[in-house]
Amino acid sequence: MKSGKTRPRLTYEDRKQIEKMYKKGEKISKIADILGFHRATIYLELKKGGTPYRADIAQKNIFVKNKETL
């Protein structure tokens, strides 16, 4: 089990793993432990990806948000 943050940001690969595990019904805490992020990060990520969660939607939402702040 990983503890603490191991990377500063989620990557697209992380998002694809979240999508796969979430669709399988894995608990948020388990997803967070496997990826090495806090469970709050996973909850926030799930909000970005729509319902049902999709990694490609979450990834696009990041670029839209970044453009708005420029």
CSV table of C-alpha atoms in Angstrom, one decimal, residues 20-28 31:
chain,number,residue,atom,x,y,z
A,20,LYS,CA,-11.2,0.9,-15.5
A,21,MET,CA,-11.2,0.3,-11.7
A,22,TYR,CA,-14.3,2.5,-11.1
A,23,LYS,CA,-16.3,0.6,-13.7
A,24,LYS,CA,-15.3,-2.7,-11.9
A,25,GLY,CA,-16.7,-1.3,-8.7
A,26,GLU,CA,-13.5,-0.8,-6.8
A,27,LYS,CA,-13.7,1.4,-3.7
A,28,ILE,CA,-12.3,4.9,-4.0
A,31,ILE,CA,-8.1,3.2,-6.2
